[in-house]
Short mmCIF file of C-alpha atoms in Angstrom, two decimals:
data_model
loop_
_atom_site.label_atom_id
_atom_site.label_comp_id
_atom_site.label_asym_id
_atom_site.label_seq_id
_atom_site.Cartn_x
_atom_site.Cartn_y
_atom_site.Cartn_z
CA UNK K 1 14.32 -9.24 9.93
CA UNK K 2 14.20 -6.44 6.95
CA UNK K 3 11.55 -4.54 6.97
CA UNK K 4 9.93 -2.97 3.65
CA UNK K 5 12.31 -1.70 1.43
CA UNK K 6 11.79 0.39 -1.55
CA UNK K 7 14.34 1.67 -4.51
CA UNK K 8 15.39 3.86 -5.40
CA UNK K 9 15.42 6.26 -2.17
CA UNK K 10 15.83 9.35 -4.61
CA UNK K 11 15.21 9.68 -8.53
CA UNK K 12 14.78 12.87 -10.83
CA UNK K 13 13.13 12.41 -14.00
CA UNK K 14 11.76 15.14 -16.76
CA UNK K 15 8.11 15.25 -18.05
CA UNK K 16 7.16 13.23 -19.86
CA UNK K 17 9.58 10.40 -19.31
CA UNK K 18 8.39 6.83 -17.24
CA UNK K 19 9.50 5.51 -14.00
CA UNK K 20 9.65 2.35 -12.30
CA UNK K 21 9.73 1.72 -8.21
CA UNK K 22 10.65 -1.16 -6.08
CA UNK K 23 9.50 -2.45 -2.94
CA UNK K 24 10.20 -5.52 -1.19
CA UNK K 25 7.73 -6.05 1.42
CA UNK K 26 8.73 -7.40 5.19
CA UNK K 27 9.33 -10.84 5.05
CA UNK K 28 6.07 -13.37 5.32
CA UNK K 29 3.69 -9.90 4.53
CA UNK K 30 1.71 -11.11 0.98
CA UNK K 31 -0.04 -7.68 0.50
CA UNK K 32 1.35 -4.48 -1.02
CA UNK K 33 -0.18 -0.83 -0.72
CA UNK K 34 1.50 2.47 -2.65
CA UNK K 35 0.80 5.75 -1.35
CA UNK K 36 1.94 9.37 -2.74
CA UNK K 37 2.59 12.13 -0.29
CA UNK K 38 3.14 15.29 -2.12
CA UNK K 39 4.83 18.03 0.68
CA UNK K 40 3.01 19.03 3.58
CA UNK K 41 0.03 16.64 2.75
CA UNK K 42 -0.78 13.48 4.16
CA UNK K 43 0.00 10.30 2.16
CA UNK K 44 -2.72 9.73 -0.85
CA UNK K 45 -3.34 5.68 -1.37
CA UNK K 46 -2.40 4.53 -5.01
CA UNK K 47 -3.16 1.15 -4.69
CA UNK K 48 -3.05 -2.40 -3.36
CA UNK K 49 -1.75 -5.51 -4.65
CA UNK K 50 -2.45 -9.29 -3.78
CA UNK K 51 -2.08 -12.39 -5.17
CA UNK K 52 -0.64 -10.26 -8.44
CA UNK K 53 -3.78 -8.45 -8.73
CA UNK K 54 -4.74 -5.74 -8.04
CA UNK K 55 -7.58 -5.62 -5.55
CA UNK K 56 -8.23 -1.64 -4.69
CA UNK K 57 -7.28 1.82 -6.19
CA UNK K 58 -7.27 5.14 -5.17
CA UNK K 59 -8.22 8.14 -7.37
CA UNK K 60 -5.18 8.20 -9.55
CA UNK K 61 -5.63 7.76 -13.49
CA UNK K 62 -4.27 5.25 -16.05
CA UNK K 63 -1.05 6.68 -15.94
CA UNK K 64 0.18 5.00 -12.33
CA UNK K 65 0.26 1.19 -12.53
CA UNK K 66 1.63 -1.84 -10.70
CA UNK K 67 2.68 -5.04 -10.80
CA UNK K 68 3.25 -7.85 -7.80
CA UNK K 69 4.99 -10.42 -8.33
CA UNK K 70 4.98 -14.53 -7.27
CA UNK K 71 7.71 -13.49 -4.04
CA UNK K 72 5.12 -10.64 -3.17
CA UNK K 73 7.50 -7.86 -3.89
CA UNK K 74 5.80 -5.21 -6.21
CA UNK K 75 6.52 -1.79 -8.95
CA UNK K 76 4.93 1.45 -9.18
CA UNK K 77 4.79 2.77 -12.78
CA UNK K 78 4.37 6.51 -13.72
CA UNK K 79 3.88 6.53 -17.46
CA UNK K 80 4.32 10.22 -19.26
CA UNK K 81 5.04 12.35 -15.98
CA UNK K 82 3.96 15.55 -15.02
CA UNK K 83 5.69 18.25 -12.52
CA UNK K 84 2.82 17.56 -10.23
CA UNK K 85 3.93 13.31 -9.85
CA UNK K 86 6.86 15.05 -7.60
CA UNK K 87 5.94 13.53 -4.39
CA UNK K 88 7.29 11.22 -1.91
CA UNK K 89 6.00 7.14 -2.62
CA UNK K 90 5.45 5.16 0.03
CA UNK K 91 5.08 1.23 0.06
CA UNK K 92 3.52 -0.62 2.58
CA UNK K 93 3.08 -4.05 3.49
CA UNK K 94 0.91 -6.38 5.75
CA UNK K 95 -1.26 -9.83 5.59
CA UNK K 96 -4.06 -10.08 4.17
CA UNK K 97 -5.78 -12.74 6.55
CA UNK K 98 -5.61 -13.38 9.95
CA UNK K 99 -6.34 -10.81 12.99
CA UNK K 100 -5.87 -7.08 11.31
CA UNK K 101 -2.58 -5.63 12.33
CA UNK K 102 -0.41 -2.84 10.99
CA UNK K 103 0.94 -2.13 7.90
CA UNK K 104 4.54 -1.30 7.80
CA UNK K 105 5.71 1.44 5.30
CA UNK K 106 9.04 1.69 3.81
CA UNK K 107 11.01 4.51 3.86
CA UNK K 108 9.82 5.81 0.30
CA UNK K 109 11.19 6.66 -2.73
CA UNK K 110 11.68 10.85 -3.42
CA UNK K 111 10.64 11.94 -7.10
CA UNK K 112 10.95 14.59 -8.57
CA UNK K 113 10.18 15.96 -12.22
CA UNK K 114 11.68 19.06 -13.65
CA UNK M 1 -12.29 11.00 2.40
CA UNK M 2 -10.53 10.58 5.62
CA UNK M 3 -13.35 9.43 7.76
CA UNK M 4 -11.18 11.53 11.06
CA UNK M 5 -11.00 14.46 12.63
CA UNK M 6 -7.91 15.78 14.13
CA UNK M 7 -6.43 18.90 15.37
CA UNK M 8 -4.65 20.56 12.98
CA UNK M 9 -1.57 21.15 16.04
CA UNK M 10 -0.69 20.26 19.44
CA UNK M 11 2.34 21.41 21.90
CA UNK M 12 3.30 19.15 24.97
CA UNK M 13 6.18 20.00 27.51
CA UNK M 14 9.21 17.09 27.24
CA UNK M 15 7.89 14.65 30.10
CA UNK M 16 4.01 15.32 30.14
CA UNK M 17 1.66 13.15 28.42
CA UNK M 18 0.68 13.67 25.60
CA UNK M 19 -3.28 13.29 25.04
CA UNK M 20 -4.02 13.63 20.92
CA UNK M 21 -7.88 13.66 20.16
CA UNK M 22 -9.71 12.50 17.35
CA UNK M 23 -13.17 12.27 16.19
CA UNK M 24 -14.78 9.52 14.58
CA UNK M 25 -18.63 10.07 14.49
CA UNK M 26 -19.60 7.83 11.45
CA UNK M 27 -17.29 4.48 12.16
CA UNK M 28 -18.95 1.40 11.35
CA UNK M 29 -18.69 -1.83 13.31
CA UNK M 30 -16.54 -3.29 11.65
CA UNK M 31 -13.90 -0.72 11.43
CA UNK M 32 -11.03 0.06 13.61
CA UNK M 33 -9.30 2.56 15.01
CA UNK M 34 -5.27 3.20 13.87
CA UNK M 35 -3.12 5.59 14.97
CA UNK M 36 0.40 6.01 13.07
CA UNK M 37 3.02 8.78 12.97
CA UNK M 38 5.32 10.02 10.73
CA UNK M 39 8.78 11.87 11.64
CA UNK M 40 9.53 14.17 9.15
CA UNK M 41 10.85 12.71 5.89
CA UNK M 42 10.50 9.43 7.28
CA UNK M 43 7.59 6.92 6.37
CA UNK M 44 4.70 6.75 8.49
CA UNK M 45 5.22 4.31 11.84
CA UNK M 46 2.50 2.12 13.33
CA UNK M 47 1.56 2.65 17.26
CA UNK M 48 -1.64 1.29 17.99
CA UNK M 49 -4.94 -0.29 17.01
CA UNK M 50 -8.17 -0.93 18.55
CA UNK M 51 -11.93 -2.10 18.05
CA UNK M 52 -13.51 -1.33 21.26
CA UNK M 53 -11.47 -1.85 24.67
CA UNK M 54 -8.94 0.31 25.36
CA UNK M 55 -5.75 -0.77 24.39
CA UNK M 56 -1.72 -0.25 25.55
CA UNK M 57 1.68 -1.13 24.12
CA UNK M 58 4.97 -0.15 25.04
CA UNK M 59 4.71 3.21 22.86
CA UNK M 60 0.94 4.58 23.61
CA UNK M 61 -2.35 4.19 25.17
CA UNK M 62 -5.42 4.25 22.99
CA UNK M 63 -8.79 5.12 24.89
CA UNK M 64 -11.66 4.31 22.85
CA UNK M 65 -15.38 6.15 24.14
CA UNK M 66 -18.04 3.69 24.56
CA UNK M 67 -19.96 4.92 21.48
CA UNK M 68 -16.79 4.53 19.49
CA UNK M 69 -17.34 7.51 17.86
CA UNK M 70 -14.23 9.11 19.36
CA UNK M 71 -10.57 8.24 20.75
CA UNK M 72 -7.63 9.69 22.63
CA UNK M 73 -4.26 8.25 21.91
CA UNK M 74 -1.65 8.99 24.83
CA UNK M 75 2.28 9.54 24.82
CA UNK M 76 2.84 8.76 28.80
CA UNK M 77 6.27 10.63 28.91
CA UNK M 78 6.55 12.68 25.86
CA UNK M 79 9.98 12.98 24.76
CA UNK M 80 11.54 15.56 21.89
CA UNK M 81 11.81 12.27 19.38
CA UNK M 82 7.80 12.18 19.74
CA UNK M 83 7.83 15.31 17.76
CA UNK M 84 6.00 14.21 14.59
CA UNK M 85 2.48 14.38 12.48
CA UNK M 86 -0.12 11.91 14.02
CA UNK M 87 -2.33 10.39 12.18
CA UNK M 88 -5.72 8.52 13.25
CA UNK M 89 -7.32 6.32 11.29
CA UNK M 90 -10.92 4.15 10.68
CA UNK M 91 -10.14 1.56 8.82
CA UNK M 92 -12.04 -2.52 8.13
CA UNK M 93 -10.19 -5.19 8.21
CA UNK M 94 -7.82 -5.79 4.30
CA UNK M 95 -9.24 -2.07 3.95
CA UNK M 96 -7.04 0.61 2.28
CA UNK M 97 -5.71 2.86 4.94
CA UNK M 98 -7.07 6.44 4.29
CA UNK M 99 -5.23 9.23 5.56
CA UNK M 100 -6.14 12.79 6.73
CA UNK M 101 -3.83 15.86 7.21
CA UNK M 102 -3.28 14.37 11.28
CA UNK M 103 -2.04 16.23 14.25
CA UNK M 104 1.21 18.09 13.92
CA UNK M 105 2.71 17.50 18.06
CA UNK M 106 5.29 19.67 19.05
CA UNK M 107 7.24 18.19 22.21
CA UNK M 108 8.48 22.24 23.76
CA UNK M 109 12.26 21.01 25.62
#
C-alpha cells in the first residue's frame, strides 16, 4: 500500500517565477493538508482540501493556492516567488470522518528560489 | 499558535526510556492529544494519539494526567534511530494539525 507521495522531491526556481506540487494521498484517505517547513522550524499549515474545496487555511497570502481533485490527489501553487518560499512542503493525508486517526505526511518536496 | 509546550532538548542513553513532557494547560474537550516525530529531512511520522486514558502501541506509551492538561510520551528502549524532533500536539477531530518548535531527543550511544 503507497503511502503519500509528493513530486517533485527537489525543484529550484528564480523569483518571481510559479510552481506547481503534487501529492497523491495514501490510498482510501479523501482529505489533503500542505504544510511549509522553512529550516530549523517546525512545519507551518498551508491548507486543507476536501471534497475539492478548500475547507481551512493557514496564514499564507493569495499567492499559495490549491486544487484537489475528483481521485483526492491535490497541487500546491506558489504564484510570483520570493527567496523566503524556500522551504521544505509537506503533504499530508487522512479521512475526514470516522474515529480521528493520524495523518500521514509524504516525504515533501525541497524548494528553493535563487 | 501551537497550543503546546515542549522542551526545547532532551538527551537519553541508547536503552533507557525515554520520557518527553509536554504541557497542555488550555485543551478543550474535544481535542486530542498527538505526538509525531520527524527524522531529519524526513516528513513528520505519526506515534500516538489519545483523549483521556492512557494509551500504548508498539512504538510509545502516551500517559495522559487526569486534568488533561499535560502528557508524557515514552520511548521504552530508546534506540540511536529514535534520535529525532518530537512534536506534541492538541488537536479536534478534521482539525488542522498545528505545530510547535517540539523536543529535539538526542539518543547518547
Amino acid at each position: 500500500d503507497a503511502g503519500v507521495t509528493q513530486s517533485p522531491t527537489h525543484l529550484i526556481k528564480t523569483r518571481g517565477q510559479q510552481v506547481t506540487l503534487r501529492c497523491s494521498p495514501k490510498s482510501g484517505h479523501d482529505t489533503v493538508s500542505w504544510y511549509q517547513q522553512a529550516l530549523g522550524q517546525g512545519p507551518q499549515f498551508i491548507f486543507q482540501y476536501y471534497e475539492e474545496e478548500e475547507r481551512q487555511r493557514g496564514n499564507f497570502p493569495d499567492r499559495f493556492s490549491g486544487h484537489q481533485f475528483p481521485n483526492y490527489s491535490s497541487e500546491l501553487n506558489v504564484n510570483a516567488l520570493l527567496l523566503g518560499d524556500s522551504a521544505l512542503y509537506l503533504c499530508a493525508s487522512s479521512y475526514r470522518t470516522g474515529a480521528p486517526g493520524e495523518l500521514f505526511f509524504g516525504e515533501g518536496s525541497r524548494l528553493t528560489v535563487l | 499558535d501551537a497550543k503546546t509546550t515542549q522542551p526545547t532538548s532532551m538527551d537519553c542513553a541508547e536503552g533507557r526510556a525515554a520520557n518527553l513532557p509536554c504541557n497542555h494547560s488550555t485543551i478543550s474537550g474535544n481535542e486530542y492529544v498527538y505526538w509525531y516525530r520527524q527524522i531529519h529531512s524526513q516528513g513528520p511520522q505519526y506515534i500516538i494519539h489519545g483523549l483521556k486514558n492512557n494509551e500504548t502501541n508498539e512504538m510509545a506509551s502516551l500517559i495522559i494526567t487526569e486534568d488533561r492538561k499535560s502528557s508524557t510520551l515514552i520511548l521504552p528502549h530508546a534506540t540511536l534511530r529514535d534520535t529525532a524532533v518530537y512534536y506534541c500536539i492538541v488537536r479536534a477531530r478534521d482539525d488542522k494539525i498545528i505545530f510547535g518548535k517540539g523536543t529535539r531527543l538526542h539518543i547518547l550511544p
